[in-house]
Short mmCIF file of C-alpha atoms in Angstrom, two decimals:
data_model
loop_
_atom_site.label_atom_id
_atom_site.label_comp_id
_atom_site.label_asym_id
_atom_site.label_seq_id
_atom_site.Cartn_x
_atom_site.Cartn_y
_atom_site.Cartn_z
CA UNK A 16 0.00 0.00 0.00
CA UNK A 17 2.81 2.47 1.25
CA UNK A 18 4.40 2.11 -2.39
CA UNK A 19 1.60 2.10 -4.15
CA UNK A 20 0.74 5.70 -2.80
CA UNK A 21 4.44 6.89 -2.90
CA UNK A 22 4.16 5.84 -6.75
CA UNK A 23 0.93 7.74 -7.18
CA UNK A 24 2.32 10.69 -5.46
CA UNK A 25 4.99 10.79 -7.79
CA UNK A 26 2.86 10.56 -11.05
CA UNK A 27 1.43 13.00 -9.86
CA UNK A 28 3.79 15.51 -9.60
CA UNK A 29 5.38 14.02 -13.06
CA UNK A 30 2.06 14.46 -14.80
CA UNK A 31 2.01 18.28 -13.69
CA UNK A 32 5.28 19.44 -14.59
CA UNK A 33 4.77 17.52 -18.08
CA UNK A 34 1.38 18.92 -18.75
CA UNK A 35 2.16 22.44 -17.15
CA UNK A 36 1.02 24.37 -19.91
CA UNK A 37 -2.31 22.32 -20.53
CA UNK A 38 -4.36 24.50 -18.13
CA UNK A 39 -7.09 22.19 -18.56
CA UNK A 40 -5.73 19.31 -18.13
CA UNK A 41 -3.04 21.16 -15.16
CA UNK A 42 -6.52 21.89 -13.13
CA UNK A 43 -7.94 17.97 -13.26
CA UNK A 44 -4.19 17.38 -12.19
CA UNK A 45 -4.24 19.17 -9.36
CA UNK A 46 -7.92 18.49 -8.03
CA UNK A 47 -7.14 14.72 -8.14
CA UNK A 48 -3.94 15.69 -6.56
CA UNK A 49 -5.88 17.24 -3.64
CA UNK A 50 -8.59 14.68 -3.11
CA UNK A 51 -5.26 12.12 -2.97
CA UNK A 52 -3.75 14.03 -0.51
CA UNK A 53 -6.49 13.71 2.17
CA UNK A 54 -5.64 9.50 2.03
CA UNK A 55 -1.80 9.97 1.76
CA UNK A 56 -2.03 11.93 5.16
CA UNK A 57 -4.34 9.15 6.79
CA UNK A 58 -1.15 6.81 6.32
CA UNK A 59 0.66 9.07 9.26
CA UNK A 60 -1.96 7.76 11.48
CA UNK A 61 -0.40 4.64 11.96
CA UNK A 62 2.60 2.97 11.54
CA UNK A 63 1.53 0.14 9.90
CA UNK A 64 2.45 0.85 6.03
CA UNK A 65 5.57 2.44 7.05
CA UNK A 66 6.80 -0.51 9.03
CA UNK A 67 6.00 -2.71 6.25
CA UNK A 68 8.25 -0.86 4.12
CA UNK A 69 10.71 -0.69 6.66
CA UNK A 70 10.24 -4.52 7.13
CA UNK A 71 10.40 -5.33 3.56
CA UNK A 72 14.20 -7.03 3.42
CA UNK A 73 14.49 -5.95 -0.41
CA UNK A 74 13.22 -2.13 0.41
CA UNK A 75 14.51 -1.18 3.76
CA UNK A 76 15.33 2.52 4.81
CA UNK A 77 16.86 2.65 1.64
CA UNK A 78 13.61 2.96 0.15
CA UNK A 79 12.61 5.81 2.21
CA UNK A 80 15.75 7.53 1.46
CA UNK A 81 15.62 7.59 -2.26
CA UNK A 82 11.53 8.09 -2.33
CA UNK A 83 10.48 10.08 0.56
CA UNK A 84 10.81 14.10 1.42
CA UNK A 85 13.93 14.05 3.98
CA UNK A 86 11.80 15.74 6.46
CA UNK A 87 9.04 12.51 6.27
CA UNK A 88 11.80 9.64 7.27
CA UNK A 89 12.93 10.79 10.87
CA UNK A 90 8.99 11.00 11.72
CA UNK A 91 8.06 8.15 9.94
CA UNK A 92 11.02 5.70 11.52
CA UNK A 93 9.56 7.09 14.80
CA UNK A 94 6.27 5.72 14.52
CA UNK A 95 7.76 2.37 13.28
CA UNK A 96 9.88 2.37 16.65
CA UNK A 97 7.45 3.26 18.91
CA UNK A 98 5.11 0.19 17.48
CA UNK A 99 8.44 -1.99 17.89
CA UNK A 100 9.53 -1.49 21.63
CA UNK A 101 6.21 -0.78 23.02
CA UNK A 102 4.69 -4.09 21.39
CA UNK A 103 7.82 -6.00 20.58
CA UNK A 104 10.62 -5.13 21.95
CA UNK A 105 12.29 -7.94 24.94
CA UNK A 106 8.70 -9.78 24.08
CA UNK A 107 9.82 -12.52 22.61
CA UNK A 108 12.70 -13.57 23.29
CA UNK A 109 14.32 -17.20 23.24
CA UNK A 110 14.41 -18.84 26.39
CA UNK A 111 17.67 -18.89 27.65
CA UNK A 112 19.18 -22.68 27.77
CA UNK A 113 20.49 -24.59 30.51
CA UNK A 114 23.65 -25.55 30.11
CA UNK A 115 25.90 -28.49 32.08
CA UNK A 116 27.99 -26.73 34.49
CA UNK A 117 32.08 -25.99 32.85
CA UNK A 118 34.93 -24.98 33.62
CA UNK A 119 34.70 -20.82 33.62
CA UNK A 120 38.20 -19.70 31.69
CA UNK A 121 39.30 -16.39 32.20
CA UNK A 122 38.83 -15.07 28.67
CA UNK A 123 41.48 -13.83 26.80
CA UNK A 124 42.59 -10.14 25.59
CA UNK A 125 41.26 -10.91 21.70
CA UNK A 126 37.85 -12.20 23.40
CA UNK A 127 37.26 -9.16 26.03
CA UNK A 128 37.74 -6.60 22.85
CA UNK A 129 35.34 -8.79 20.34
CA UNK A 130 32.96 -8.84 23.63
CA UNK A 131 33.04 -4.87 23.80
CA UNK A 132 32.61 -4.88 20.14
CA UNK A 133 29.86 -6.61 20.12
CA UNK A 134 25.84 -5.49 19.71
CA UNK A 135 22.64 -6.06 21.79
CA UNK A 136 21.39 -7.52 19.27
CA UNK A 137 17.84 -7.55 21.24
CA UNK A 138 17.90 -4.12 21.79
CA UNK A 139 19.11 -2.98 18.44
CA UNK A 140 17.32 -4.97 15.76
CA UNK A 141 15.42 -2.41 14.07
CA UNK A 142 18.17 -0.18 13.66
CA UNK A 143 20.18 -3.44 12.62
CA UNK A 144 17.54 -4.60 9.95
CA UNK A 145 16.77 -1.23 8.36
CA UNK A 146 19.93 -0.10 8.06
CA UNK A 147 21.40 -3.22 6.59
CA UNK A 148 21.62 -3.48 2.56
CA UNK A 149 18.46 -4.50 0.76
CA UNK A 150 18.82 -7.89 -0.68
CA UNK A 151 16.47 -9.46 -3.14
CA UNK A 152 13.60 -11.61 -2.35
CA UNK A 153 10.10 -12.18 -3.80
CA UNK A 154 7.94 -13.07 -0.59
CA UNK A 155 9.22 -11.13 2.41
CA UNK A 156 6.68 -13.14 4.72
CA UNK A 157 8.59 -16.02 3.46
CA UNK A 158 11.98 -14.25 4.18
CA UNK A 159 10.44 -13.94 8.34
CA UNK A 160 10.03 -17.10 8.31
CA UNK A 161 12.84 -18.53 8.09
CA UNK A 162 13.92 -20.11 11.40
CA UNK A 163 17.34 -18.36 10.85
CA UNK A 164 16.31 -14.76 10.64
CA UNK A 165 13.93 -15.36 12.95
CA UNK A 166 16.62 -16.80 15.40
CA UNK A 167 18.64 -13.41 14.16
CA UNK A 168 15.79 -11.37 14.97
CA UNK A 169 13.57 -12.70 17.47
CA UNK A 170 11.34 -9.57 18.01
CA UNK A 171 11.26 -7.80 15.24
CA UNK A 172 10.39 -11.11 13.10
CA UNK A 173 7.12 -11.44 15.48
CA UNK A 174 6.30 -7.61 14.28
CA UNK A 175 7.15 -8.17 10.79
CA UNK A 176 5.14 -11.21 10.19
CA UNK A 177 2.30 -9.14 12.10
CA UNK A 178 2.26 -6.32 9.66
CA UNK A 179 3.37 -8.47 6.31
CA UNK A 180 -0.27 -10.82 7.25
CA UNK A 181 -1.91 -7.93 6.82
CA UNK A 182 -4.03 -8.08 4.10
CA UNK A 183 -3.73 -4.83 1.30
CA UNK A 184 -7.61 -4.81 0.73
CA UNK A 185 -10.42 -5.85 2.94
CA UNK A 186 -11.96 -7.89 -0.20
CA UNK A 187 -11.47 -11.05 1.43
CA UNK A 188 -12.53 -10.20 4.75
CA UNK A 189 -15.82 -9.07 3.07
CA UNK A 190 -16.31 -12.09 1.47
CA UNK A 191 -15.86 -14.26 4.62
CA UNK A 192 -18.27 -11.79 6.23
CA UNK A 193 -20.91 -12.20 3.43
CA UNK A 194 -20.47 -16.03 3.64
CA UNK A 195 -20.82 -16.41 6.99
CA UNK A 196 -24.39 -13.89 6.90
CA UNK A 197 -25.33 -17.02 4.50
CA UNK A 198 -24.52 -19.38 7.05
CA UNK A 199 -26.42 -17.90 9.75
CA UNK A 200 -29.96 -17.80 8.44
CA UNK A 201 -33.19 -17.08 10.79
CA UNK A 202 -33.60 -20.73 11.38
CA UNK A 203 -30.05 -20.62 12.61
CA UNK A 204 -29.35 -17.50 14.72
CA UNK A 205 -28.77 -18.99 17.43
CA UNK A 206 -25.48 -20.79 15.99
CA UNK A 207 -22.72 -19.28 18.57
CA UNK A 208 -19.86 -17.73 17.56
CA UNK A 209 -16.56 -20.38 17.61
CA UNK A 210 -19.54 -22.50 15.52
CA UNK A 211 -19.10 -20.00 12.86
CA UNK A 212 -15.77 -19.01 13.22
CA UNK A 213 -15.08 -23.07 13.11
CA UNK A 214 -16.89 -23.37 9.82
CA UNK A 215 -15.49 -20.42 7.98
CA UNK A 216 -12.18 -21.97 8.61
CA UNK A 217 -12.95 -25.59 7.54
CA UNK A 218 -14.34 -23.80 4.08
CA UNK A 219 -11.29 -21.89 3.41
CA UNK A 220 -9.18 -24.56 4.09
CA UNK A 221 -11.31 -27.07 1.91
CA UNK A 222 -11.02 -24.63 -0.91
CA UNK A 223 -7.22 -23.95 -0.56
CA UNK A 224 -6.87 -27.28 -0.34
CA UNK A 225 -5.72 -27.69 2.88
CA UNK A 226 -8.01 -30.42 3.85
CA UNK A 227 -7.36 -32.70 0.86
CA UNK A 228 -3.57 -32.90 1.43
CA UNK A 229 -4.01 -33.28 5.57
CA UNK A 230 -6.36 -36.12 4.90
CA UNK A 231 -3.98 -37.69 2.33
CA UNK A 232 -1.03 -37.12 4.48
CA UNK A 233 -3.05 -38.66 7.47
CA UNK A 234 -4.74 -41.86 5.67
CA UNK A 235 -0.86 -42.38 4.69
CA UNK A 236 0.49 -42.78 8.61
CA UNK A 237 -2.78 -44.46 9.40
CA UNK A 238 -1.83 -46.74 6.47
CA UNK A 239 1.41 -47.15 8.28
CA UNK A 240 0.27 -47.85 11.81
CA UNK A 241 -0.12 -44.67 13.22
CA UNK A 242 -3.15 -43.38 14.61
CA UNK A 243 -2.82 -39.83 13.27
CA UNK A 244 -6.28 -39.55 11.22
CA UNK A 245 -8.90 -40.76 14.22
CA UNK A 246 -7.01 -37.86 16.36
CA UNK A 247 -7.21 -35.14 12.88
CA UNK A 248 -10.89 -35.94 12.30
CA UNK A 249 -11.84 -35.60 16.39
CA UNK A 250 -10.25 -32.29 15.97
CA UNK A 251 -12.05 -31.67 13.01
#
C-alpha cells in the first residue's frame, strides 16, 4: 500500500510538470492531486504501512531515502519504533538454555575486545535490519520465516510477520463476512460464535486445499500404523 501511494504521489507531480502548460488538463491534475492528498495523510496515522516498508528485506530505509521528502523519514522511523519497543521489543525472546555446568576460563585479551565490540542484538534490531543493505527476495513473509532470521531477529520477526499478514484490501474479509451472513440464516441465529468461526475456517481450508492434502497425508500414517487420522478428524 505504502508504495503504491508513494508511486501515485509521484505521477502526480510528473504528470504536472509535463502537462504544465495544458491549463485544462493542469486543473484535473491538481484536483485529483488534492482529493489524494487527504488519504496519503491518513497513512501518518499509523505505523503500519511504514513498518512494512521498513520490514520489507528488499526495500529497507533505503527505500525511504531515495523516495520520501527528507523531512518525512525521521517521523516516519519514529512511529515504526514506537510500534516496535512498546509491542515487541524484549517480548519474545528465546528462552535462555540450561547448560551443564564448565569450567569458567578467564577469557582472553582478543575475546574481552570482540565482547566490547559486540551489539545487543535484542535491543538494536530495528536499527540493525533497516539499516542493513536491501537484498532481493520475492515473498518477504517467506523471508520472516525462516527459522534463521527469525533466530537473528527474534522480536522484530514477530512484528514483521504481524504487519506483512496484513491483508492490502479488505476484499477477502468481506467475502468471509458475506459467507458467513449465508450461514447464519433465521432458522439458525442462534449458531454461537466459535460454531461459525469453526466453519469459515474448515471452508477456506477445503477450498485452498488444505483439507485434501491433511487427509492424504493422514490416511498415509494411518496406512502405516499410526493413529494420526482418528485424532485429525476428532479435531475436526
Amino acid at each position: 500500500m505504502q508504495v503504491t501511494m508513494d508511486f501515485l504521489n509521484k505521477h502526480l507531480h510528473t504528470s504536472r510538470q509535463r502537462h504544465i502548460k495544458n491549463q485544462a488538463l493542469t486543473t484535473a491534475i491538481l484536483n485529483s492531486h488534492y482529493v489524494f492528498d487527504k488519504y496519503y495523510k491518513i497513512i501518518d496515522n499509523t505505523p503500519v504501512y511504514t513498518a512494512a516498508v521498513l520490514l520489507h528485506p528488499s526495500k529497507r530505509l533505503n527505500y525511504l531515502n531515495k523516495v520520501w521528502n527528507k523531512k518525512w523519514i525521521k517521523p516516519g522511523v519514529g512511529r515504526v519504533r514506537h510500534l516496535f519497543e512498546s509491542q515487541y521489543k524484549d517480548k519474545y525472546l528465546p528462552p535462555s538454555k540450561e547448560q551443564e555446568p564448565t569450567i569458567i576460563e578467564e577469557p582472553s585479551e582478543l575475546e574481552k575486545w570482540q565482547r566490547d565490540l559486540a551489539i545487543d542484538t535484542t535491543t538494536n534490531e530495528l536499527k540493525s535490519f533497516i539499516e542493513s543493505t536491501p537484498i532481493t527476495t520475492n515473498n518477504p513473509l517467506t523471508w520472516w520465516l525462516d527459522p534463521i532470521n527469525q533466530e537473528q531477529f527474534p522480536c522484530l520477526s514477530k512484528m514483521a510477520i504481524d504487519v506483512l499478514s496484513i491483508h492490502i484490501m479488505s476484499a477477502d474479509s468481506e467475502r468471509v463476512f458475506s459467507g458467513s451472513r449465508r450461514m447464519v440464516t433465521w432458522e439458525r441465529a442462534r449458531l454461537g460464535v466459535q460454531s461459525v468461526e469453526r466453519n469459515e475456517c474448515l471452508k477456506s481450508w477445503n477450498i485452498s486445499g488444505l483439507v485434501d492434502r491433511t487427509l492424504s497425508v493422514a490416511m498415509d500414517t494411518t496406512t502405516s500404523g499410526d493413529d494420526t487420522l482418528p485424532q485429525f478428524l476428532e479435531v475436526m
